[in-house]
PDB file of C-alpha atoms in Angstrom:
ATOM      1  CA  MET A 240      82.054  73.016  98.313  1.00 43.00           C
ATOM      2  CA  VAL A 241      80.765  71.781 101.695  1.00 45.00           C
ATOM      3  CA  LEU A 242      82.511  74.716 103.395  1.00 53.00           C
ATOM      4  CA  GLU A 243      80.703  77.209 101.164  1.00 49.00           C
ATOM      5  CA  LYS A 244      77.203  76.033 102.135  1.00 51.00           C
ATOM      6  CA  ASN A 245      75.032  77.404 104.941  1.00 52.00           C
ATOM      7  CA  GLY A 246      76.190  80.990 104.426  1.00 46.00           C
ATOM      8  CA  GLY A 247      79.819  80.266 105.301  1.00 64.00           C
ATOM      9  CA  VAL A 248      78.981  78.822 108.738  1.00 69.00           C
ATOM     10  CA  ALA A 249      81.166  75.747 108.194  1.00 71.00           C
ATOM     11  CA  LEU A 250      83.998  77.907 106.852  1.00 74.00           C
ATOM     12  CA  ALA A 251      83.959  80.112 109.943  1.00 72.00           C
ATOM     13  CA  HIS A 252      83.523  77.331 112.525  1.00 79.00           C
ATOM     14  CA  PRO A 253      86.338  74.778 112.218  1.00 83.00           C
ATOM     15  CA  LEU A 254      86.640  71.721 114.420  1.00 84.00           C
ATOM     16  CA  GLN A 255      88.937  71.796 117.448  1.00 87.00           C
ATOM     17  CA  GLY A 256      92.552  71.813 116.343  1.00 87.00           C
ATOM     18  CA  GLU A 257      91.625  72.941 112.831  1.00 90.00           C
ATOM     19  CA  GLU A 258      91.323  76.634 113.735  1.00 94.00           C
ATOM     20  CA  VAL A 259      93.500  78.922 111.600  1.00 96.00           C
ATOM     21  CA  VAL A 260      95.913  81.012 113.655  1.00 97.00           C
ATOM     22  CA  ILE A 261      98.671  83.553 113.033  1.00 98.00           C
ATOM     23  CA  THR A 262     101.908  81.935 114.186  1.00 98.00           C
ATOM     24  CA  GLY A 263     104.551  84.242 112.727  1.00 98.00           C
ATOM     25  CA  MET A 264     104.985  87.885 111.768  1.00 98.00           C
ATOM     26  CA  SER A 265     107.720  89.846 110.012  1.00 97.00           C
ATOM     27  CA  GLY A 266     108.058  93.051 108.070  1.00 96.00           C
ATOM     28  CA  ARG A 267     109.905  96.189 107.134  1.00 95.00           C
ATOM     29  CA  PHE A 268     108.077  99.473 107.540  1.00 96.00           C
ATOM     30  CA  PRO A 269     108.871 103.207 107.280  1.00 94.00           C
ATOM     31  CA  LYS A 270     111.718 103.980 109.701  1.00 93.00           C
ATOM     32  CA  SER A 271     111.282 100.435 111.059  1.00 95.00           C
ATOM     33  CA  ASP A 272     113.441  97.491 110.008  1.00 94.00           C
ATOM     34  CA  ASP A 273     111.290  94.900 111.820  1.00 94.00           C
ATOM     35  CA  ILE A 274     107.944  94.552 113.570  1.00 95.00           C
ATOM     36  CA  TYR A 275     109.438  95.327 116.991  1.00 95.00           C
ATOM     37  CA  GLN A 276     110.861  98.674 115.898  1.00 96.00           C
ATOM     38  CA  TYR A 277     107.562  99.390 114.152  1.00 96.00           C
ATOM     39  CA  ARG A 278     105.639  98.620 117.351  1.00 96.00           C
ATOM     40  CA  SER A 279     107.955 100.865 119.356  1.00 97.00           C
ATOM     41  CA  ASN A 280     107.496 103.729 116.889  1.00 96.00           C
ATOM     42  CA  ILE A 281     103.711 103.401 117.054  1.00 95.00           C
ATOM     43  CA  TYR A 282     103.617 103.243 120.863  1.00 97.00           C
ATOM     44  CA  ASN A 283     105.887 106.293 121.067  1.00 97.00           C
ATOM     45  CA  LYS A 284     103.849 108.201 118.454  1.00 93.00           C
ATOM     46  CA  VAL A 285     106.759 108.575 116.044  1.00 94.00           C
ATOM     47  CA  ASP A 286     105.761 110.120 112.710  1.00 92.00           C
ATOM     48  CA  MET A 287     107.144 107.599 110.238  1.00 93.00           C
ATOM     49  CA  VAL A 288     106.075 109.559 107.146  1.00 92.00           C
ATOM     50  CA  THR A 289     108.939 111.813 106.140  1.00 86.00           C
ATOM     51  CA  SER A 290     110.170 114.285 103.543  1.00 82.00           C
ATOM     52  CA  GLU A 291     113.811 113.315 104.171  1.00 75.00           C
ATOM     53  CA  ASN A 292     115.980 111.206 101.855  1.00 67.00           C
ATOM     54  CA  ARG A 293     113.582 111.383  98.926  1.00 76.00           C
ATOM     55  CA  ARG A 294     113.560 108.639  96.294  1.00 82.00           C
ATOM     56  CA  TRP A 295     113.614 111.366  93.623  1.00 84.00           C
ATOM     57  CA  LEU A 296     114.357 115.074  93.262  1.00 83.00           C
ATOM     58  CA  PRO A 297     111.413 117.381  94.092  1.00 82.00           C
ATOM     59  CA  THR A 298     111.004 118.637  90.531  1.00 82.00           C
ATOM     60  CA  ASN A 299     107.193 118.644  90.348  1.00 87.00           C
ATOM     61  CA  PRO A 300     105.193 120.723  92.865  1.00 88.00           C
ATOM     62  CA  GLU A 301     102.112 118.526  92.391  1.00 90.00           C
ATOM     63  CA  ILE A 302     103.748 115.556  94.117  1.00 88.00           C
ATOM     64  CA  PRO A 303     103.464 115.692  97.942  1.00 86.00           C
ATOM     65  CA  HIS A 304     106.886 115.842  99.565  1.00 86.00           C
ATOM     66  CA  ARG A 305     106.077 113.466 102.430  1.00 90.00           C
ATOM     67  CA  MET A 306     106.104 109.696 101.986  1.00 91.00           C
ATOM     68  CA  GLY A 307     106.734 106.595 104.078  1.00 93.00           C
ATOM     69  CA  GLN A 308     110.046 104.974 103.099  1.00 93.00           C
ATOM     70  CA  ILE A 309     111.637 101.726 104.222  1.00 92.00           C
ATOM     71  CA  ASN A 310     115.373 101.240 104.647  1.00 90.00           C
ATOM     72  CA  LEU A 311     117.982  99.097 102.914  1.00 85.00           C
ATOM     73  CA  LEU A 312     116.325  98.641  99.517  1.00 83.00           C
ATOM     74  CA  GLU A 313     119.684  98.018  97.893  1.00 81.00           C
ATOM     75  CA  LYS A 314     120.856  95.302 100.323  1.00 81.00           C
ATOM     76  CA  MET A 315     120.585  91.518  99.948  1.00 79.00           C
ATOM     77  CA  ASP A 316     122.667  88.481 100.839  1.00 80.00           C
ATOM     78  CA  ALA A 317     122.365  86.816  97.423  1.00 76.00           C
ATOM     79  CA  GLY A 318     124.443  83.812  98.442  1.00 75.00           C
ATOM     80  CA  GLN A 319     121.999  82.930 101.212  1.00 80.00           C
ATOM     81  CA  PHE A 320     119.264  82.403  98.616  1.00 81.00           C
ATOM     82  CA  GLY A 321     121.421  80.658  96.019  1.00 79.00           C
ATOM     83  CA  LEU A 322     121.179  83.419  93.426  1.00 79.00           C
ATOM     84  CA  HIS A 323     123.523  84.049  90.513  1.00 73.00           C
ATOM     85  CA  TYR A 324     125.648  87.046  91.452  1.00 72.00           C
ATOM     86  CA  HIS A 325     124.235  89.084  88.538  1.00 73.00           C
ATOM     87  CA  GLU A 326     120.647  88.224  89.422  1.00 77.00           C
ATOM     88  CA  PRO A 327     119.951  90.536  92.409  1.00 73.00           C
ATOM     89  CA  ASN A 328     120.945  93.568  90.329  1.00 77.00           C
ATOM     90  CA  GLN A 329     118.182  92.691  87.837  1.00 75.00           C
ATOM     91  CA  MET A 330     115.590  91.866  90.480  1.00 83.00           C
ATOM     92  CA  ASP A 331     112.737  94.014  91.729  1.00 85.00           C
ATOM     93  CA  PRO A 332     113.546  95.091  95.328  1.00 88.00           C
ATOM     94  CA  MET A 333     110.081  93.841  96.308  1.00 90.00           C
ATOM     95  CA  ILE A 334     111.161  90.287  95.448  1.00 90.00           C
ATOM     96  CA  ARG A 335     114.473  90.591  97.279  1.00 90.00           C
ATOM     97  CA  ILE A 336     112.946  91.901 100.492  1.00 93.00           C
ATOM     98  CA  SER A 337     110.005  89.496 100.310  1.00 94.00           C
ATOM     99  CA  LEU A 338     112.415  86.550 100.278  1.00 94.00           C
ATOM    100  CA  GLU A 339     114.113  87.896 103.396  1.00 94.00           C
ATOM    101  CA  LYS A 340     110.864  88.564 105.240  1.00 96.00           C
ATOM    102  CA  ALA A 341     109.432  85.159 104.302  1.00 97.00           C
ATOM    103  CA  TYR A 342     112.555  83.634 105.852  1.00 96.00           C
ATOM    104  CA  GLU A 343     112.048  85.719 108.998  1.00 96.00           C
ATOM    105  CA  VAL A 344     108.347  84.911 109.380  1.00 98.00           C
ATOM    106  CA  ILE A 345     109.120  81.172 109.290  1.00 98.00           C
ATOM    107  CA  LEU A 346     111.720  81.593 112.033  1.00 97.00           C
ATOM    108  CA  ASP A 347     109.310  83.738 114.038  1.00 97.00           C
ATOM    109  CA  ALA A 348     106.786  80.879 113.933  1.00 97.00           C
ATOM    110  CA  GLY A 349     109.376  78.634 115.581  1.00 97.00           C
ATOM    111  CA  TYR A 350     110.332  76.605 112.508  1.00 96.00           C
ATOM    112  CA  ASN A 351     113.720  75.854 111.024  1.00 95.00           C
ATOM    113  CA  VAL A 352     113.521  76.751 107.336  1.00 94.00           C
ATOM    114  CA  ASP A 353     114.726  73.243 106.410  1.00 95.00           C
ATOM    115  CA  GLU A 354     111.529  71.865 107.933  1.00 96.00           C
ATOM    116  CA  MET A 355     109.514  73.725 105.297  1.00 96.00           C
ATOM    117  CA  SER A 356     110.839  71.679 102.376  1.00 96.00           C
ATOM    118  CA  GLY A 357     107.998  69.689 100.816  1.00 96.00           C
ATOM    119  CA  MET A 358     105.406  71.195 103.140  1.00 97.00           C
ATOM    120  CA  ARG A 359     101.898  71.828 101.767  1.00 97.00           C
ATOM    121  CA  CYS A 360     102.285  75.548 102.357  1.00 98.00           C
ATOM    122  CA  GLY A 361     100.688  78.126 100.072  1.00 98.00           C
ATOM    123  CA  VAL A 362     102.125  81.549  99.254  1.00 98.00           C
ATOM    124  CA  PHE A 363      99.661  84.387  98.693  1.00 98.00           C
ATOM    125  CA  ILE A 364     101.007  87.855  97.909  1.00 97.00           C
ATOM    126  CA  GLY A 365      99.088  91.117  97.586  1.00 96.00           C
ATOM    127  CA  CYS A 366     100.795  93.634  95.305  1.00 93.00           C
ATOM    128  CA  CYS A 367      99.380  96.392  93.109  1.00 88.00           C
ATOM    129  CA  PHE A 368     102.235  98.220  91.364  1.00 80.00           C
ATOM    130  CA  SER A 369     105.800  97.387  90.451  1.00 75.00           C
ATOM    131  CA  GLU A 370     107.434 100.770  89.986  1.00 67.00           C
ATOM    132  CA  SER A 371     110.778  99.339  88.901  1.00 68.00           C
ATOM    133  CA  ASP A 372     109.516  97.713  85.679  1.00 68.00           C
ATOM    134  CA  ALA A 373     111.048 100.371  83.461  1.00 65.00           C
ATOM    135  CA  MET A 374     114.473  99.770  84.980  1.00 66.00           C
ATOM    136  CA  VAL A 375     114.439  96.039  85.734  1.00 63.00           C
ATOM    137  CA  VAL A 376     112.587  94.665  82.705  1.00 61.00           C
ATOM    138  CA  MET A 377     112.488  97.243  79.933  1.00 57.00           C
ATOM    139  CA  ALA A 378     115.989  98.688  80.235  1.00 60.00           C
ATOM    140  CA  THR A 379     118.001  95.560  81.064  1.00 61.00           C
ATOM    141  CA  ASN A 380     120.067  94.457  78.049  1.00 61.00           C
ATOM    142  CA  SER A 381     123.170  93.041  79.669  1.00 64.00           C
ATOM    143  CA  SER A 382     123.903  89.333  79.525  1.00 64.00           C
ATOM    144  CA  PRO A 383     123.098  87.175  81.429  1.00 66.00           C
ATOM    145  CA  ASN A 384     119.630  88.678  81.407  1.00 68.00           C
ATOM    146  CA  PHE A 385     117.386  88.040  84.414  1.00 64.00           C
ATOM    147  CA  GLY A 386     114.997  90.940  83.833  1.00 61.00           C
ATOM    148  CA  VAL A 387     111.863  88.861  83.205  1.00 66.00           C
ATOM    149  CA  THR A 388     112.310  86.528  86.187  1.00 67.00           C
ATOM    150  CA  GLY A 389     113.456  89.451  88.304  1.00 61.00           C
ATOM    151  CA  GLY A 390     110.706  91.895  87.396  1.00 68.00           C
ATOM    152  CA  CYS A 391     107.425  89.989  87.086  1.00 76.00           C
ATOM    153  CA  ARG A 392     105.187  90.492  90.100  1.00 78.00           C
ATOM    154  CA  SER A 393     104.173  86.829  89.920  1.00 86.00           C
ATOM    155  CA  MET A 394     107.752  85.992  90.885  1.00 88.00           C
ATOM    156  CA  ILE A 395     107.295  87.499  94.365  1.00 91.00           C
ATOM    157  CA  ALA A 396     105.291  84.419  95.324  1.00 94.00           C
ATOM    158  CA  GLN A 397     107.085  81.988  93.008  1.00 92.00           C
ATOM    159  CA  ARG A 398     110.560  82.793  94.330  1.00 92.00           C
ATOM    160  CA  ILE A 399     109.430  82.058  97.870  1.00 95.00           C
ATOM    161  CA  SER A 400     107.769  78.763  96.927  1.00 96.00           C
ATOM    162  CA  HIS A 401     110.815  77.726  94.899  1.00 93.00           C
ATOM    163  CA  TYR A 402     113.451  78.612  97.494  1.00 93.00           C
ATOM    164  CA  PHE A 403     111.666  76.899 100.407  1.00 96.00           C
ATOM    165  CA  ASN A 404     110.404  74.016  98.206  1.00 96.00           C
ATOM    166  CA  LEU A 405     106.770  74.600  99.165  1.00 97.00           C
ATOM    167  CA  ARG A 406     104.015  72.449  97.646  1.00 96.00           C
ATOM    168  CA  GLY A 407     100.929  74.647  97.975  1.00 96.00           C
ATOM    169  CA  PRO A 408      99.207  77.248  95.767  1.00 97.00           C
ATOM    170  CA  SER A 409     101.485  80.162  94.923  1.00 97.00           C
ATOM    171  CA  TYR A 410     100.375  83.397  93.297  1.00 96.00           C
ATOM    172  CA  THR A 411     100.355  87.183  93.458  1.00 95.00           C
ATOM    173  CA  MET A 412      97.056  89.065  93.304  1.00 94.00           C
ATOM    174  CA  ASP A 413      96.134  92.662  92.575  1.00 93.00           C
ATOM    175  CA  THR A 414      92.914  94.211  93.865  1.00 93.00           C
ATOM    176  CA  ALA A 415      94.463  97.689  94.265  1.00 89.00           C
ATOM    177  CA  CYS A 416      94.386  98.964  97.860  1.00 89.00           C
ATOM    178  CA  SER A 417      92.802  95.749  99.185  1.00 93.00           C
ATOM    179  CA  SER A 418      95.352  93.365  97.650  1.00 95.00           C
ATOM    180  CA  SER A 419      96.967  92.134 100.869  1.00 95.00           C
ATOM    181  CA  MET A 420      93.614  91.580 102.589  1.00 95.00           C
ATOM    182  CA  TYR A 421      92.427  89.504  99.642  1.00 95.00           C
ATOM    183  CA  ALA A 422      95.685  87.552  99.851  1.00 96.00           C
ATOM    184  CA  PHE A 423      94.940  86.929 103.528  1.00 97.00           C
ATOM    185  CA  GLU A 424      91.431  85.727 102.723  1.00 95.00           C
ATOM    186  CA  HIS A 425      92.676  83.444  99.944  1.00 96.00           C
ATOM    187  CA  GLY A 426      95.223  81.934 102.314  1.00 97.00           C
ATOM    188  CA  TYR A 427      92.592  81.320 104.988  1.00 96.00           C
ATOM    189  CA  ARG A 428      90.160  79.745 102.531  1.00 94.00           C
ATOM    190  CA  ALA A 429      92.904  77.579 101.006  1.00 96.00           C
ATOM    191  CA  ILE A 430      93.720  76.120 104.419  1.00 96.00           C
ATOM    192  CA  ARG A 431      90.089  75.586 105.383  1.00 93.00           C
ATOM    193  CA  SER A 432      89.205  73.980 102.050  1.00 92.00           C
ATOM    194  CA  GLY A 433      92.181  71.594 102.142  1.00 94.00           C
ATOM    195  CA  LEU A 434      94.262  73.087  99.337  1.00 96.00           C
ATOM    196  CA  CYS A 435      97.153  73.508 101.754  1.00 97.00           C
ATOM    197  CA  ASP A 436      97.992  73.004 105.438  1.00 97.00           C
ATOM    198  CA  SER A 437      99.567  76.429 106.040  1.00 98.00           C
ATOM    199  CA  ALA A 438     100.111  79.707 104.206  1.00 98.00           C
ATOM    200  CA  LEU A 439     102.595  82.538 103.943  1.00 98.00           C
ATOM    201  CA  ILE A 440     100.691  85.795 103.387  1.00 98.00           C
ATOM    202  CA  GLY A 441     102.519  88.903 102.186  1.00 97.00           C
ATOM    203  CA  GLY A 442     101.718  92.490 101.331  1.00 96.00           C
ATOM    204  CA  VAL A 443     104.270  94.482  99.326  1.00 95.00           C
ATOM    205  CA  ASN A 444     104.490  98.086  98.124  1.00 94.00           C
ATOM    206  CA  LEU A 445     107.440 100.300  97.182  1.00 92.00           C
ATOM    207  CA  CYS A 446     107.303 103.884  95.919  1.00 90.00           C
ATOM    208  CA  LEU A 447     110.149 104.120  93.401  1.00 88.00           C
ATOM    209  CA  ASN A 448     108.796 106.166  90.505  1.00 86.00           C
ATOM    210  CA  PRO A 449     107.604 109.778  90.883  1.00 89.00           C
ATOM    211  CA  ILE A 450     105.187 109.395  87.949  1.00 89.00           C
ATOM    212  CA  THR A 451     103.035 106.990  89.959  1.00 90.00           C
ATOM    213  CA  SER A 452     102.767 109.480  92.823  1.00 90.00           C
ATOM    214  CA  LEU A 453     102.039 112.242  90.313  1.00 92.00           C
ATOM    215  CA  GLN A 454      99.207 110.188  88.822  1.00 92.00           C
ATOM    216  CA  PHE A 455      97.668 109.629  92.256  1.00 92.00           C
ATOM    217  CA  ALA A 456      98.057 113.306  93.131  1.00 92.00           C
ATOM    218  CA  ARG A 457      96.264 114.359  89.935  1.00 93.00           C
ATOM    219  CA  LEU A 458      93.576 111.798  90.692  1.00 93.00           C
ATOM    220  CA  GLY A 459      92.895 113.794  93.842  1.00 92.00           C
ATOM    221  CA  VAL A 460      93.381 111.043  96.415  1.00 93.00           C
ATOM    222  CA  LEU A 461      96.681 112.195  97.984  1.00 93.00           C
ATOM    223  CA  SER A 462      96.907 114.660 100.829  1.00 92.00           C
ATOM    224  CA  ALA A 463      98.702 117.803  99.664  1.00 88.00           C
ATOM    225  CA  ASP A 464     100.515 118.042 103.012  1.00 88.00           C
ATOM    226  CA  GLY A 465     101.350 114.331 103.021  1.00 87.00           C
ATOM    227  CA  THR A 466      99.416 113.624 106.215  1.00 88.00           C
ATOM    228  CA  CYS A 467      96.723 110.993 106.756  1.00 89.00           C
ATOM    229  CA  LYS A 468      93.831 112.222 108.903  1.00 89.00           C
ATOM    230  CA  PRO A 469      91.394 109.302 109.204  1.00 88.00           C
ATOM    231  CA  PHE A 470      88.027 110.101 110.838  1.00 91.00           C
ATOM    232  CA  ASP A 471      88.962 113.797 110.950  1.00 92.00           C
ATOM    233  CA  GLU A 472      86.795 116.535 109.431  1.00 92.00           C
ATOM    234  CA  ASN A 473      90.007 117.999 107.977  1.00 90.00           C
ATOM    235  CA  ALA A 474      90.895 114.786 106.130  1.00 92.00           C
ATOM    236  CA  ASN A 475      92.054 115.605 102.604  1.00 91.00           C
ATOM    237  CA  GLY A 476      93.589 112.406 101.254  1.00 93.00           C
ATOM    238  CA  TYR A 477      96.296 109.954 102.244  1.00 92.00           C
ATOM    239  CA  ALA A 478     100.084 109.731 102.127  1.00 92.00           C
ATOM    240  CA  ARG A 479     101.729 107.002 100.056  1.00 92.00           C
ATOM    241  CA  SER A 480     104.006 104.626 101.907  1.00 93.00           C
ATOM    242  CA  GLU A 481     106.159 101.538 101.533  1.00 93.00           C
ATOM    243  CA  THR A 482     106.058  98.222 103.337  1.00 94.00           C
ATOM    244  CA  VAL A 483     106.945  94.563 102.971  1.00 95.00           C
ATOM    245  CA  SER A 484     105.111  92.484 105.584  1.00 96.00           C
ATOM    246  CA  PHE A 485     104.285  88.813 106.153  1.00 98.00           C
ATOM    247  CA  VAL A 486     102.228  86.599 108.431  1.00 98.00           C
ATOM    248  CA  PHE A 487     102.311  82.812 108.708  1.00 98.00           C
ATOM    249  CA  LEU A 488      98.948  81.045 108.956  1.00 98.00           C
ATOM    250  CA  GLN A 489      98.721  77.526 110.359  1.00 98.00           C
ATOM    251  CA  LYS A 490      96.215  75.221 112.001  1.00 97.00           C
ATOM    252  CA  THR A 491      96.168  75.282 115.795  1.00 97.00           C
ATOM    253  CA  LYS A 492      97.311  71.654 115.995  1.00 96.00           C
ATOM    254  CA  ASP A 493     100.497  72.518 114.043  1.00 96.00           C
ATOM    255  CA  ALA A 494     101.299  75.821 115.784  1.00 97.00           C
ATOM    256  CA  ARG A 495     104.397  76.319 117.919  1.00 96.00           C
ATOM    257  CA  ARG A 496     103.318  79.811 118.927  1.00 96.00           C
ATOM    258  CA  ILE A 497     100.076  81.728 118.469  1.00 97.00           C
ATOM    259  CA  TYR A 498      99.597  85.473 118.055  1.00 97.00           C
ATOM    260  CA  ALA A 499      95.891  85.407 117.219  1.00 97.00           C
ATOM    261  CA  GLN A 500      93.108  83.221 115.836  1.00 95.00           C
ATOM    262  CA  VAL A 501      91.492  84.096 112.516  1.00 94.00           C
ATOM    263  CA  THR A 502      87.728  84.207 113.017  1.00 86.00           C
ATOM    264  CA  PRO A 503      85.804  85.454 109.966  1.00 76.00           C
ATOM    265  CA  THR A 504      82.222  86.635 110.164  1.00 69.00           C
ATOM    266  CA  PRO A 505      79.826  84.123 108.552  1.00 62.00           C
ATOM    267  CA  LEU A 506      77.972  85.272 105.451  1.00 58.00           C
ATOM    268  CA  PRO A 507      74.221  85.877 105.759  1.00 59.00           C
ATOM    269  CA  PRO A 508      72.049  82.934 104.653  1.00 57.00           C
ATOM    270  CA  PRO A 509      71.147  82.734 100.942  1.00 54.00           C
ATOM    271  CA  SER A 510      67.619  83.988 101.653  1.00 56.00           C
ATOM    272  CA  TYR A 511      69.174  87.343 102.639  1.00 49.00           C
ATOM    273  CA  TYR A 512      70.132  87.928  98.996  1.00 45.00           C
ATOM    274  CA  GLY A 513      66.908  86.684  97.416  1.00 52.00           C
ATOM    275  CA  SER A 514      66.700  83.872  94.905  1.00 46.00           C
ATOM    276  CA  SER A 515      69.411  84.993  92.479  1.00 44.00           C
ATOM    277  CA  SER A 516      70.949  82.069  90.622  1.00 40.00           C
ATOM    278  CA  LEU A 517      74.360  83.805  90.889  1.00 39.00           C
ATOM    279  CA  LEU A 518      74.685  82.400  94.428  1.00 38.00           C
ATOM    280  CA  HIS A 519      74.481  78.764  93.314  1.00 37.00           C
TER     281      HIS A 519
END
């Protein structure tokens, strides 16, 4: 509660050594199997939104043909993560890839994964839709049945905490398009308020069901030509895309490498909002 007083000033101004920093990064992006390939594609102005290798047949003209797609959805080294050999086949690809990228982000921060066991590390995942529910959960009747543990979005965070034996908060949140940013904020606040010493933050989205894209198209938010045009007078919507990305947040005193420091903007003082009792 002390950190929430004075308009967030204490929250945004940690003591020396207590600053929250990004120490690791990992991800899989359209046409990019890691952050380095993604960086290269951006610097070289590669259009990573494509109409090639569609997830589904182009049977409905209302669905834009272009979409960002990541590679290797069907791949996973199940033995590495101690999974029953039937389990990966009844697991949402978002969970499979998130486990791999959580492993990578820990290594990128300079840690051996064995060092994570018992650590007060939180896992905060932003995820809106799971477009494989119909296949993983609803249509899985074979025994042994892992559909529930393989399809629930909550398991994206729980699998990571379980595999690495982490002892911090662990949950998946959905605030639609802002889910991963809220996950980032929750991770930062958890570290600053003492709920955990570090945090794995993930954002996950896969486009696996054409009905979801059709719904968005009929809502009027997708670009008919599948091209994002931010800040352009010709902007007419956005293109859907896939990604699984992670960052590792730690305190400066624990960091073995630092990409950037997290410095939030303090909230205005309570007088800015008036005397509403909702602030207290």
